[in-house]
Short mmCIF file of C-alpha atoms in Angstrom, two decimals:
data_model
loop_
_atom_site.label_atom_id
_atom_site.label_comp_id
_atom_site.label_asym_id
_atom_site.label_seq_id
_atom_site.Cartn_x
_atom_site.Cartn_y
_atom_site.Cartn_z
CA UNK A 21 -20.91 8.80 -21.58
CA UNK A 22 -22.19 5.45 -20.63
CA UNK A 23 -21.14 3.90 -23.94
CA UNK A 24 -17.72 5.36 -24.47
CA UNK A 25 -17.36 3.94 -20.73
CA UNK A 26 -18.77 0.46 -21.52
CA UNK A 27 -16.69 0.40 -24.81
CA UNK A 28 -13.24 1.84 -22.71
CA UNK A 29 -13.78 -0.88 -20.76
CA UNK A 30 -14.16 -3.83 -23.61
CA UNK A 31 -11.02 -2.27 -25.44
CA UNK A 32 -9.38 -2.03 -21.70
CA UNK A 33 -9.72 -5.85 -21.95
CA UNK A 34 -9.57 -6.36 -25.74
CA UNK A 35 -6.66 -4.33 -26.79
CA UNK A 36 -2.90 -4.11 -25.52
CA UNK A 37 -1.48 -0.57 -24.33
CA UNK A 38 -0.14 1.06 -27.71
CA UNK A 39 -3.59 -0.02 -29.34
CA UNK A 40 -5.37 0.99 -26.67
CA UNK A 41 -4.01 4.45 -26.58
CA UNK A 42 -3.95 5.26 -30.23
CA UNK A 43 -7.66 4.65 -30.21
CA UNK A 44 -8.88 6.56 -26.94
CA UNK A 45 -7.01 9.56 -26.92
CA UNK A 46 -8.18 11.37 -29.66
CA UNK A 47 -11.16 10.39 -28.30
CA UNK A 48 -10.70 12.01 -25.01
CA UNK A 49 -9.11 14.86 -26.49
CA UNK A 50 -12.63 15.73 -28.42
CA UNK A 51 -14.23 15.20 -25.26
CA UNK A 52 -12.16 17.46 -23.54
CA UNK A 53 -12.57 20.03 -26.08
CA UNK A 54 -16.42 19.90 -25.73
CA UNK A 55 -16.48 19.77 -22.05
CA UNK A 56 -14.58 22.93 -22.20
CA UNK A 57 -16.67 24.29 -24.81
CA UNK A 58 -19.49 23.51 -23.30
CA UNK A 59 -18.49 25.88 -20.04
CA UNK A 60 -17.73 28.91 -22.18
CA UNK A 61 -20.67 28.53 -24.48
CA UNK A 62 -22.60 29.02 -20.97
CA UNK A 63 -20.65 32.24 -20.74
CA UNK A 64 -21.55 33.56 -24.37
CA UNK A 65 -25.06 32.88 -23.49
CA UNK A 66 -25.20 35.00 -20.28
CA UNK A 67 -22.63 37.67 -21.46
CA UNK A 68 -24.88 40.83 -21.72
CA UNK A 69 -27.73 39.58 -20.09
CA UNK A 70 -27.14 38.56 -16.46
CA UNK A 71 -26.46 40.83 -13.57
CA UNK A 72 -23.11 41.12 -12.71
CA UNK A 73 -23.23 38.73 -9.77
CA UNK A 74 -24.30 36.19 -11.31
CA UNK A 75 -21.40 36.30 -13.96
CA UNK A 76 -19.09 36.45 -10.93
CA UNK A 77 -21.18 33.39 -9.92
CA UNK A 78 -20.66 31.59 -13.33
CA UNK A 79 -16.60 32.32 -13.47
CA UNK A 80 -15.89 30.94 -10.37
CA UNK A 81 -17.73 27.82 -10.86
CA UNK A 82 -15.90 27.54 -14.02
CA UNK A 83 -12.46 28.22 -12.02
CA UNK A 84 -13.92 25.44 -10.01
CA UNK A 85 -14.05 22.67 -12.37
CA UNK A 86 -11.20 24.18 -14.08
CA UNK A 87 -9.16 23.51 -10.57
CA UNK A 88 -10.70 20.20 -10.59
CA UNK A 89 -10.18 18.69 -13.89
CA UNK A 90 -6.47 19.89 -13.49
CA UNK A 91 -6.30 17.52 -10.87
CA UNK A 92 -8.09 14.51 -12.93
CA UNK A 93 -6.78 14.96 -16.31
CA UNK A 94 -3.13 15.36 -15.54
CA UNK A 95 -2.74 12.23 -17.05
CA UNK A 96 -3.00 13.21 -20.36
CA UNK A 97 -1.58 16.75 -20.89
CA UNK A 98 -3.23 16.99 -24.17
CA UNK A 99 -6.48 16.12 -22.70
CA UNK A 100 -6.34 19.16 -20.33
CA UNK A 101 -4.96 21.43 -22.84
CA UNK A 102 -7.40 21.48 -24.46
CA UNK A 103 -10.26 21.12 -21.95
CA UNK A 104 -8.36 24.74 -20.33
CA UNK A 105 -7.95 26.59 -23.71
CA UNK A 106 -11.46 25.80 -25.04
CA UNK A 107 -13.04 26.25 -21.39
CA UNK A 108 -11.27 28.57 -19.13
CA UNK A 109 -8.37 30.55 -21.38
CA UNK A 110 -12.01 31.57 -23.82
CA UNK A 111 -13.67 32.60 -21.06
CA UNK A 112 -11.13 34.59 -19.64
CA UNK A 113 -11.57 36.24 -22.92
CA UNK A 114 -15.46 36.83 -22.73
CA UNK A 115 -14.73 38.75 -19.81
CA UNK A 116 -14.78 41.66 -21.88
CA UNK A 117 -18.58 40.93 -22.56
CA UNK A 118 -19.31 39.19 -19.53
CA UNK A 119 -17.74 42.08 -17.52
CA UNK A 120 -18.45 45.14 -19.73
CA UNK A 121 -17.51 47.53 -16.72
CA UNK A 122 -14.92 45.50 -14.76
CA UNK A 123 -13.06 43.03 -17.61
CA UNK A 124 -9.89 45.22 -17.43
CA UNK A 125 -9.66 43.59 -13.62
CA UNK A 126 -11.30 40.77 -14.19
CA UNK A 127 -8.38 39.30 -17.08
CA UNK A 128 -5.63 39.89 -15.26
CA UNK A 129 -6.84 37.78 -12.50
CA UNK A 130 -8.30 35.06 -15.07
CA UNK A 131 -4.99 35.40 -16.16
CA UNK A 132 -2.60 34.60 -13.48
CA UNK A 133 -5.37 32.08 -12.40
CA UNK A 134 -4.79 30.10 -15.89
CA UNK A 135 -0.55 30.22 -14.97
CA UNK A 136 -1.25 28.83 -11.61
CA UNK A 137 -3.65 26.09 -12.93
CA UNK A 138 -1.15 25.70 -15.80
CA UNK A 139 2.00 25.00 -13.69
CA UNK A 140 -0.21 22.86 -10.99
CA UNK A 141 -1.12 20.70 -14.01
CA UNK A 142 2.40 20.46 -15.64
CA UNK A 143 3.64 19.51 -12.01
CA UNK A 144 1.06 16.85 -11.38
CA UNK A 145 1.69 15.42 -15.07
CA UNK A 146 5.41 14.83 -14.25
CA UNK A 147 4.85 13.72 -11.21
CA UNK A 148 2.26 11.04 -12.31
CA UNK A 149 5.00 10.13 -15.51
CA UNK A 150 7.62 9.32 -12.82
CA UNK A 151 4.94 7.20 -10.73
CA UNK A 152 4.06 5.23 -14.05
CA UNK A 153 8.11 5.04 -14.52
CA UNK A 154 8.24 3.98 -10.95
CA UNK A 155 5.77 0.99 -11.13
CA UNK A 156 7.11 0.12 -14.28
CA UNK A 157 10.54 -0.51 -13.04
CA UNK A 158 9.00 -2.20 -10.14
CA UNK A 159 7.77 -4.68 -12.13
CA UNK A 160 10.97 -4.83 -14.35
CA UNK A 161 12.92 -5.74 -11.47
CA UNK A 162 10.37 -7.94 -9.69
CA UNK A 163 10.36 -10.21 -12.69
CA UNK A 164 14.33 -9.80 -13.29
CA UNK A 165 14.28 -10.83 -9.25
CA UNK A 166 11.71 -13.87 -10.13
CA UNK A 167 14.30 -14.81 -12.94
CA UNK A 168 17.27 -14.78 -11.30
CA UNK A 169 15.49 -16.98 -8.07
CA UNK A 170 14.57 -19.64 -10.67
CA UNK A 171 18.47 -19.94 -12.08
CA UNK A 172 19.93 -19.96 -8.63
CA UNK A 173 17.29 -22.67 -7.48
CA UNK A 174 18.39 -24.56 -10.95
CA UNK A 175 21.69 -23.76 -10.23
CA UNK A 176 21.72 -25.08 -6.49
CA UNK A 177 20.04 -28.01 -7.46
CA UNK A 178 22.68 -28.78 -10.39
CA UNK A 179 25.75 -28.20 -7.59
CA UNK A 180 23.62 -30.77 -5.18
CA UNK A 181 23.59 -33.45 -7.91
CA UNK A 182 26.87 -32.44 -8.95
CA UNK A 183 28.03 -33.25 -5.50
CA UNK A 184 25.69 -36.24 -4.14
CA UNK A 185 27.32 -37.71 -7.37
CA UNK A 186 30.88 -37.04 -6.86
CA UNK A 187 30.85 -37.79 -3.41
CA UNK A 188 29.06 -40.96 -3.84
CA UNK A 189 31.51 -42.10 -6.69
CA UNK A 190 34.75 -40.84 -4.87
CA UNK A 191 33.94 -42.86 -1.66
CA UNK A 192 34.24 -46.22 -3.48
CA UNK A 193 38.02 -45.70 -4.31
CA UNK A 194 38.22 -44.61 -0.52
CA UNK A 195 36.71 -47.72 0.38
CA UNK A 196 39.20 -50.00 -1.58
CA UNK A 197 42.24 -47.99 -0.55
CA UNK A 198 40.67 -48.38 2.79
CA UNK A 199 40.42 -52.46 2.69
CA UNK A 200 44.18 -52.62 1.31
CA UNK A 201 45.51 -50.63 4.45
CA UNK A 202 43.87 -52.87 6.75
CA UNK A 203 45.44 -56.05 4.59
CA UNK A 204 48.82 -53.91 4.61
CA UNK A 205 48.42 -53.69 8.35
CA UNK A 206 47.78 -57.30 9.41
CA UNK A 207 50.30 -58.64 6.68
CA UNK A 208 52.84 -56.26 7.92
CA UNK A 209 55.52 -57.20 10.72
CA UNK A 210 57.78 -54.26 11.14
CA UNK A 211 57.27 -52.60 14.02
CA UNK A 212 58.64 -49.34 12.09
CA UNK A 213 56.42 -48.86 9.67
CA UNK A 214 53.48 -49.74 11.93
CA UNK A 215 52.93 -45.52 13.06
CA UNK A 216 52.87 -44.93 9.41
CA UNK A 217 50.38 -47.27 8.47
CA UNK A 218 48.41 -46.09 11.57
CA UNK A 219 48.50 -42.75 10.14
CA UNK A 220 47.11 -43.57 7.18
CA UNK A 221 44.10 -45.65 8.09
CA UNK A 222 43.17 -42.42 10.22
CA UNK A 223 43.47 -40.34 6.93
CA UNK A 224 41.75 -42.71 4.93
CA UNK A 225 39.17 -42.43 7.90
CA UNK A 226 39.47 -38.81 7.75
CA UNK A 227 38.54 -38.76 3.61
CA UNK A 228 35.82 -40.75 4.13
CA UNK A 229 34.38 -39.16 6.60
CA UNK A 230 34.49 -35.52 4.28
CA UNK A 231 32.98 -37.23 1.26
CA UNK A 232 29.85 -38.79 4.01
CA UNK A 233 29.63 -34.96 5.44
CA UNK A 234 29.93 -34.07 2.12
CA UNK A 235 26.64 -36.16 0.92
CA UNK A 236 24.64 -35.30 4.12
CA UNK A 237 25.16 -31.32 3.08
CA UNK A 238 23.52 -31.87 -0.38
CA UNK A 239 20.75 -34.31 1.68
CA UNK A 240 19.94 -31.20 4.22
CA UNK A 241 20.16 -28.63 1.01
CA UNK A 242 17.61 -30.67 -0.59
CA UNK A 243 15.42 -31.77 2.09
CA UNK A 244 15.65 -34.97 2.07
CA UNK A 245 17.08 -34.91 5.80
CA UNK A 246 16.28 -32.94 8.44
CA UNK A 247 18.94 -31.43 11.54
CA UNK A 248 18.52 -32.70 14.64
CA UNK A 249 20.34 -32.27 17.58
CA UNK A 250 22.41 -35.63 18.65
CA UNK A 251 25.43 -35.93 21.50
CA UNK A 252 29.19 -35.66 20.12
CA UNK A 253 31.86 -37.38 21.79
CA UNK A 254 34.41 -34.27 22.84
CA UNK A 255 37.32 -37.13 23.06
CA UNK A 256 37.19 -38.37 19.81
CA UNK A 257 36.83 -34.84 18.59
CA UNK A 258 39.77 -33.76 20.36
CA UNK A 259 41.79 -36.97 18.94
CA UNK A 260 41.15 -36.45 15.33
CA UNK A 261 41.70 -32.57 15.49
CA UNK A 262 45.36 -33.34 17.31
CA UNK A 263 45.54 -36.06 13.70
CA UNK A 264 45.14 -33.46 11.65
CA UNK A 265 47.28 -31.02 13.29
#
């Protein structure tokens, strides 16, 4: 036992899980089948020969570690299988020599014992499938989640150049068209046009001013700048909202 545990553990290591389970199970499903032979070989040996007690003794120790391997191999089903059939389902057959006087009670009982044990382990194997399926999907969508936080992080980081850029670029034509409304307005002499021209420096202002908040947004996206909390003038707040409007 020590050396099929050191060597499970180098092939843990060694192999991947297809490999890993092509070579072991057959492995375990011998040892299974001599575990269980084992138990019922202790019954052929005693059948006949011991008193009656301690035959009673003997079967419910074996409906002991029956009970308990149904808990530990539910793993594999084939494992258990046949572990119970070699162990428990051929002593439940010895009865008759075990239990010369009392067999025709005593495999009934071994019986219904070897359903319950049965449908315990069939229960516990699905339920350990679906915890395998479980964890497995887990880690599907834990890595589809990791995935999909790398592209948006790309992504964001594409939209913030995308915009530092743009901004940055479209402010220079606001700029110029900026300068040749000021020239308009100190070249021009009409009175009538004046409100018009007024207008649009305050739009011009007004562009500006979106393409700047525009490049601050990618700046706080990216880290570069940090909020802070700064007084705001309610009256010129109030005056460009009523420009607008």
């Amino acid at each position: 036992l020590q050396w099929a545990r050191r060597s499970h553990a180098h092939d843990l290591q060694a192999l991947d899980a297809p490999q890993l389970v092509r070579k072991w199970l057959p492995r375990m499903e011998l040892m299974a089948l001599l575990h269980g032979a084992g138990l019922s070989t202790a019954v052929v040996l005693t059948a006949g020969r011991a008193s009656y007690e301690f035959q009673l003794l003997l079967y419910v120790s074996i409906a002991a570690i029956t009970a308990g391997n149904a808990t530990h191999q539910n793993a594999s089903l084939s494992v258990f299988m046949r572990f119970f059939c070699s162990g428990w389902l051929t002593c439940t057959f010895l009865s008759i020599w075990a239990f010369p006087e009392h067999w025709h009670y005593v495999i009934p009982l071994a019986l219904l014992f070897a359903l319950a044990i049965y449908r315990d382990a069939l229960a516990a194997h699905h339920f350990f499938v679906h915890q395998v399926r479980l964890e497995e999907r887990s880690r599907q969508l834990i890595a589809q989640l990791k995935v999909a936080r790398e592209n948006a992080e790309t992504a964001l980081q594409e939209k913030n150049l995308f915009l530092s850029t743009a901004s940055h670029d479209l402010r220079q034509p606001i700029h110029a068209m900026s300068m040749l409304v000021e020239a308009i307005a100190q070249r021009n002499r009409d009175e009538a046009i004046a409100p018009l021209l007024g207008d649009l420096r305050n739009g011009m202002g007004s562009m500006n001013l979106m393409f700047t908040s525009l490049l601050d947004l990618t700046k706080l996206e990216a880290g570069i700048i940090t909020q802070r909390a700064a007084p705001v003038s309610l009256r010129q707040l109030v005056r460009d909202t009523v420009v607008m409007f």
